[in-house]
Amino acid sequence: MRDPLLDEWHPIAASEELPEGGALPASLLGQEIVLWRGDRGVHAWPDLCLHRGARLSRGKVARNCLRCPYHGWTYSEEGQCIAIPAHPGVHPPQRAHLLPFPARERYGMVWISLGCPSGDPPPFPEWEDGSLAKTRCGPYRVNASAPRLLENFLDVAHLPIAHEGILGDPSRPEIPAYRVERRPEGGWIAADIPVWQPDPDGSSRAQTVTYTYEILRPLAARFRKTGEGKRYGILAAVHPIGLRESAFWMWNFWDPQQGVRPEEIRAHQERIFAQDRPIVESQRPELLPLDLQAELHLPSDRLAIAYRRWLAELGVGFGTG
Ligand code: FES
Ligand code: CO
């Protein structure tokens, strides 16, 4: 069965990471990729020159072409070799043509697919909402499988324990029953889970707030917090670099009236992720078990159960066991 992750969009690099006049190496689902920018936008190709297999990402971009660093084969934006320096009079053969991967820029990121994506990258309507402040956090590189990372993002019961004092209070760890439902657009939603929010800075913000999680795609989810009369949320997407290597990206949005600066949000997320990283890297088995008999589950794990069932239903094999 073809892994549906091949036909997904994956966030692979921040737009500003693409060097002027150069290329950027990247890896997606174990496939080595070269990214570069031409007049027509960002291009993503296998990072392999068709002549002797040198890495094209070590090459240079000039006159809207990518030039191999070894013998200078020069590839046009279409992926066609159009010049071979050692044979200036020779027209390069038609089969000297690299097959491009679909590439798009959204939310300040380059998104790539290795197959035929049916739609767009995960929806993020807040990105276009001028009344909201936004910042991108990450990438957080982690030695863990991508589904393990997304499941961690969806895990509500770890907040008062692993993020004691920041996202929860260990003396109030109880997770009330919540429902998980299918979203009409696909994926799953767990709406309005009451969560006790501690008061880290003594400004008496301790109160019950509600969290809503939506699983949008096999490796993308959305989080919203309500209850303080303010809007706050996250779009999260995991970049599956290799089987046990991933990068986590998040876009946070909030009401600017809160007076929170983007650097503060990023520092907050970094602090939280530093607590998650060693735990997720320690989880065994490394590949997320989709057989529900393999681990023990409780009502507070309902969203994780729905996630695992859904991955199994979709036939996601990469990063799962
Ligand atoms: Fe790229 Fe020879 S290996 S030009
Ligand atoms: Co966490």
Coordinates of C-alpha atoms and ligand atoms in Angstrom, one line a residue:
M1 CA 0.0 0.0 0.0
R2 CA 1.3 3.4 -0.9
D3 CA 2.0 5.5 2.2
P4 CA -0.3 8.5 2.2
L5 CA 2.5 10.6 3.7
L6 CA 4.0 10.6 0.2
D7 CA 1.1 12.6 -1.0
E8 CA 1.0 15.1 1.9
W9 CA 2.5 18.5 2.0
H10 CA 5.3 18.8 4.5
P11 CA 7.0 21.9 5.9
I12 CA 10.6 21.6 5.0
A13 CA 12.3 24.9 5.5
A14 CA 11.6 28.5 6.3
S15 CA 11.4 30.7 3.2
E16 CA 14.2 32.9 4.5
E17 CA 16.6 29.9 4.8
L18 CA 17.0 29.7 1.0
P19 CA 20.4 31.3 0.4
E20 CA 20.7 34.1 -2.2
G21 CA 22.6 32.6 -5.2
G22 CA 22.7 29.1 -3.6
A23 CA 20.8 26.0 -2.8
L24 CA 19.6 24.4 0.4
P25 CA 19.9 20.7 1.2
A26 CA 16.9 19.1 3.0
S27 CA 15.6 15.7 3.7
L28 CA 12.0 14.5 3.7
L29 CA 10.9 10.9 4.5
G30 CA 14.5 9.9 3.9
Q31 CA 14.6 11.4 0.5
E32 CA 17.5 13.9 0.0
I33 CA 16.2 17.1 -1.6
V34 CA 17.8 20.3 -3.0
L35 CA 15.8 23.5 -2.7
W36 CA 16.5 26.7 -4.6
R37 CA 14.7 29.8 -5.8
G38 CA 14.2 30.8 -9.4
D39 CA 12.0 33.4 -11.0
R40 CA 9.1 31.0 -11.0
G41 CA 9.4 30.3 -7.3
V42 CA 11.0 27.6 -5.1
H43 CA 12.1 24.4 -6.7
A44 CA 12.6 21.0 -5.0
W45 CA 14.5 18.3 -6.8
P46 CA 16.3 15.1 -5.8
D47 CA 19.7 16.3 -4.5
L48 CA 21.6 14.2 -7.1
C49 CA 23.2 15.3 -10.3
L50 CA 22.3 13.0 -13.2
H51 CA 26.0 13.0 -14.4
R52 CA 28.0 11.5 -11.5
G53 CA 25.6 11.8 -8.6
A54 CA 27.2 14.9 -6.9
R55 CA 25.0 16.8 -4.5
L56 CA 23.4 19.7 -6.4
S57 CA 22.8 21.5 -3.1
R58 CA 26.5 22.3 -3.1
G59 CA 26.1 24.1 -6.4
K60 CA 25.3 27.7 -7.4
V61 CA 22.3 29.5 -8.7
A62 CA 23.1 31.8 -11.6
R63 CA 21.0 33.2 -14.5
N64 CA 17.9 31.4 -13.1
C65 CA 19.6 28.0 -13.3
L66 CA 21.2 25.6 -10.8
R67 CA 24.7 24.6 -11.7
C68 CA 26.3 21.4 -10.4
P69 CA 29.6 22.0 -8.4
Y70 CA 31.4 19.1 -10.0
H71 CA 31.5 19.4 -13.8
G72 CA 29.1 22.3 -14.1
W73 CA 26.0 20.7 -15.7
T74 CA 23.5 23.5 -15.6
Y75 CA 19.8 22.8 -15.0
S76 CA 17.0 25.1 -15.9
E77 CA 14.0 25.9 -13.7
E78 CA 12.2 23.0 -15.4
G79 CA 14.9 20.6 -14.3
Q80 CA 16.3 20.2 -17.8
C81 CA 20.1 20.2 -18.2
I82 CA 20.7 22.9 -20.7
A83 CA 24.5 23.2 -20.7
I84 CA 27.5 20.9 -20.3
P85 CA 30.8 23.0 -20.0
A86 CA 33.0 20.2 -21.3
H87 CA 31.0 20.0 -24.5
P88 CA 29.9 23.5 -25.3
G89 CA 28.6 22.5 -28.8
V90 CA 26.6 19.6 -27.6
H91 CA 22.9 19.9 -26.9
P92 CA 22.3 18.0 -23.6
P93 CA 20.1 14.9 -24.0
Q94 CA 16.5 15.2 -23.2
R95 CA 16.7 12.5 -20.5
A96 CA 19.1 14.7 -18.6
H97 CA 16.0 16.0 -16.8
L98 CA 15.4 16.0 -13.1
L99 CA 11.9 15.3 -11.9
P100 CA 10.7 18.1 -9.7
F101 CA 8.7 17.6 -6.5
P102 CA 5.6 19.7 -5.9
A103 CA 6.7 22.8 -3.9
R104 CA 4.7 25.7 -2.4
E105 CA 5.3 28.6 -0.1
R106 CA 2.7 29.1 2.7
Y107 CA 2.9 30.8 6.1
G108 CA 6.6 31.8 5.5
M109 CA 7.6 28.2 4.8
V110 CA 8.4 26.0 1.9
W111 CA 6.1 23.0 1.7
I112 CA 7.1 19.9 -0.3
S113 CA 5.3 16.8 -1.4
L114 CA 7.0 13.6 -2.7
G115 CA 3.9 12.6 -4.6
C116 CA 0.6 14.1 -5.8
P117 CA -1.0 16.2 -3.1
S118 CA -4.7 16.6 -3.5
G119 CA -5.2 19.9 -1.8
D120 CA -3.2 22.7 -0.1
P121 CA -1.0 22.6 3.0
P122 CA -3.0 22.5 6.3
P123 CA -5.4 25.4 6.6
F124 CA -4.4 28.3 8.8
P125 CA -7.0 31.0 8.3
E126 CA -5.5 33.1 11.2
W127 CA -2.4 33.7 9.0
E128 CA -4.5 36.1 6.8
D129 CA -6.3 37.7 9.8
G130 CA -4.7 41.1 10.2
S131 CA -6.2 41.6 13.7
L132 CA -4.1 38.8 15.1
A133 CA -0.4 38.7 16.0
K134 CA 1.6 35.7 14.7
T135 CA 5.0 34.2 15.1
R136 CA 6.6 31.0 13.9
C137 CA 8.4 28.8 16.4
G138 CA 11.0 26.2 15.5
P139 CA 12.2 24.2 13.9
Y140 CA 12.8 22.0 17.0
R141 CA 14.9 19.1 15.8
V142 CA 14.1 15.9 17.6
N143 CA 15.5 12.4 17.4
A144 CA 12.0 10.8 17.4
S145 CA 9.5 9.6 14.8
A146 CA 7.2 12.3 13.4
P147 CA 3.9 10.6 14.7
R148 CA 5.4 10.4 18.2
L149 CA 5.9 14.1 18.1
L150 CA 2.5 15.0 16.8
E151 CA 0.9 12.7 19.4
N152 CA 2.9 14.6 22.1
F153 CA 1.4 17.9 20.8
L154 CA -2.1 16.3 21.2
D155 CA -1.5 14.9 24.7
V156 CA -3.4 16.9 27.4
A157 CA -2.6 14.7 30.4
H158 CA 1.1 15.4 30.4
L159 CA 0.7 19.2 30.8
P160 CA 0.5 19.3 34.6
I161 CA 3.2 16.8 35.1
A162 CA 5.9 17.3 32.4
H163 CA 5.2 21.1 32.2
E164 CA 4.6 21.6 36.0
G165 CA 4.1 25.2 36.9
I166 CA 3.9 26.4 33.3
L167 CA 1.1 24.6 31.6
G168 CA -0.4 22.9 34.6
D169 CA -0.4 22.2 38.3
P170 CA 0.6 18.8 39.6
S171 CA -1.9 19.2 42.4
R172 CA -4.7 19.5 39.9
P173 CA -3.8 16.9 37.3
E174 CA -7.3 15.5 36.7
I175 CA -8.5 15.5 33.1
P176 CA -12.3 15.4 32.9
A177 CA -14.0 13.2 30.3
Y178 CA -14.0 14.8 26.9
R179 CA -15.3 13.8 23.5
V180 CA -13.5 13.2 20.3
E181 CA -15.4 13.6 17.0
R182 CA -14.7 13.4 13.3
R183 CA -14.4 16.8 11.7
P184 CA -16.7 17.2 8.7
E185 CA -13.6 18.4 6.7
G186 CA -11.6 15.3 7.7
G187 CA -9.5 14.6 10.8
W188 CA -10.7 14.7 14.4
I189 CA -11.6 17.3 17.0
A190 CA -11.6 17.2 20.8
A191 CA -13.4 20.4 21.8
D192 CA -13.5 22.4 25.0
I193 CA -11.4 20.3 27.3
P194 CA -11.3 22.0 30.7
V195 CA -7.7 22.5 31.9
W196 CA -6.4 24.1 35.0
Q197 CA -4.0 26.9 34.1
P198 CA -1.4 27.7 36.8
D199 CA -0.2 31.1 37.7
P200 CA 3.6 31.2 36.9
D201 CA 4.1 34.9 37.4
G202 CA 1.9 35.6 40.3
S203 CA -0.5 37.7 38.3
S204 CA -3.5 35.7 39.5
R205 CA -4.2 34.2 36.1
A206 CA -4.8 30.8 37.6
Q207 CA -8.1 29.5 36.4
T208 CA -9.8 26.9 34.3
V209 CA -9.5 27.5 30.6
T210 CA -10.6 25.3 27.7
Y211 CA -8.5 23.6 25.1
T212 CA -9.6 22.5 21.7
Y213 CA -7.4 20.2 19.6
E214 CA -8.0 19.4 15.9
I215 CA -6.1 16.8 14.0
L216 CA -6.0 18.2 10.5
R217 CA -3.6 15.9 8.7
P218 CA -1.6 12.9 9.7
L219 CA 1.2 15.2 10.8
A220 CA -0.5 18.5 11.4
A221 CA -2.8 19.8 14.1
R222 CA -4.4 22.9 15.5
F223 CA -4.8 24.0 19.1
R224 CA -7.0 26.8 20.5
K225 CA -7.3 28.1 24.0
T226 CA -10.5 29.9 25.1
G227 CA -11.8 31.1 28.5
E228 CA -9.9 34.3 29.1
G229 CA -11.8 36.3 26.5
K230 CA -8.7 36.3 24.3
R231 CA -7.8 34.4 21.2
Y232 CA -4.7 32.2 21.3
G233 CA -3.8 29.2 19.2
I234 CA -1.2 27.2 17.4
L235 CA -0.9 25.5 14.1
A236 CA 1.6 22.7 14.5
A237 CA 3.2 20.6 11.8
V238 CA 5.9 17.9 11.9
H239 CA 8.5 17.6 9.2
P240 CA 9.4 13.9 9.0
I241 CA 13.1 14.1 8.1
G242 CA 13.9 10.4 8.5
L243 CA 12.3 7.5 10.4
R244 CA 13.6 8.6 13.8
E245 CA 14.4 12.2 13.0
S246 CA 11.9 15.0 12.8
A247 CA 11.5 18.8 13.1
F248 CA 8.6 20.4 14.8
W249 CA 7.2 23.7 13.6
M250 CA 4.5 25.9 15.2
W251 CA 2.8 29.0 14.3
N252 CA 1.4 30.8 17.3
F253 CA -1.4 33.5 17.0
W254 CA -2.8 35.7 19.7
D255 CA -4.6 39.0 20.3
P256 CA -2.1 41.9 20.0
Q257 CA -4.0 43.7 22.8
Q258 CA -2.4 41.2 25.2
G259 CA 0.8 43.1 24.7
V260 CA 2.9 39.9 24.3
R261 CA 5.9 40.2 22.1
P262 CA 6.7 37.5 19.5
E263 CA 10.1 36.9 21.2
E264 CA 8.3 36.2 24.4
I265 CA 6.1 33.6 22.7
R266 CA 9.1 32.0 21.1
A267 CA 11.0 31.9 24.3
H268 CA 8.0 30.3 26.1
Q269 CA 7.6 27.6 23.4
E270 CA 11.3 26.9 23.5
R271 CA 11.2 26.4 27.2
I272 CA 8.2 24.1 26.9
F273 CA 9.7 22.1 24.0
A274 CA 13.0 21.7 26.0
Q275 CA 10.9 19.7 28.5
D276 CA 9.1 17.7 25.8
R277 CA 12.2 16.8 23.8
P278 CA 14.0 14.4 26.2
I279 CA 10.7 12.6 26.9
V280 CA 9.7 12.1 23.3
E281 CA 13.3 11.0 22.5
S282 CA 13.1 8.4 25.3
Q283 CA 9.9 6.8 24.2
R284 CA 10.0 3.2 23.1
P285 CA 9.2 1.7 20.8
E286 CA 10.5 4.6 18.7
L287 CA 7.9 4.1 16.0
L288 CA 4.4 4.9 17.2
P289 CA 2.5 1.6 17.8
L290 CA -0.8 1.6 15.9
D291 CA -1.8 -1.7 17.5
L292 CA -4.0 -0.5 20.4
Q293 CA -3.1 -3.6 22.4
A294 CA 0.5 -2.6 22.4
E295 CA 0.2 0.0 25.1
L296 CA -2.3 0.9 27.9
H297 CA -4.9 3.5 27.3
L298 CA -7.1 5.6 29.6
P299 CA -10.0 7.9 28.9
S300 CA -7.6 10.9 29.0
D301 CA -5.8 9.3 26.0
R302 CA -8.9 9.4 23.8
L303 CA -7.4 11.8 21.4
A304 CA -4.3 9.8 21.0
I305 CA -6.4 6.7 20.5
A306 CA -8.3 8.4 17.7
Y307 CA -5.0 9.6 16.2
R308 CA -3.6 6.1 16.2
R309 CA -6.8 4.6 14.8
W310 CA -6.9 7.2 12.1
L311 CA -3.2 6.6 11.0
A312 CA -4.0 2.9 10.8
E313 CA -7.1 3.6 8.8
L314 CA -5.2 5.8 6.4
G315 CA -2.4 3.3 6.1
V316 CA 0.4 5.6 7.4
G317 CA 3.4 3.3 7.7
F318 CA 6.3 5.8 8.0
G319 CA 7.2 6.4 11.6
T320 CA 4.6 3.9 12.9
G321 CA 5.1 0.3 14.0
Ligands
FES1 FE1 27.2 17.0 -11.7 FE2 29.3 15.9 -13.1 S1 28.4 15.2 -11.3 S2 28.2 17.7 -13.5
CO2 CO 4.5 19.0 26.1

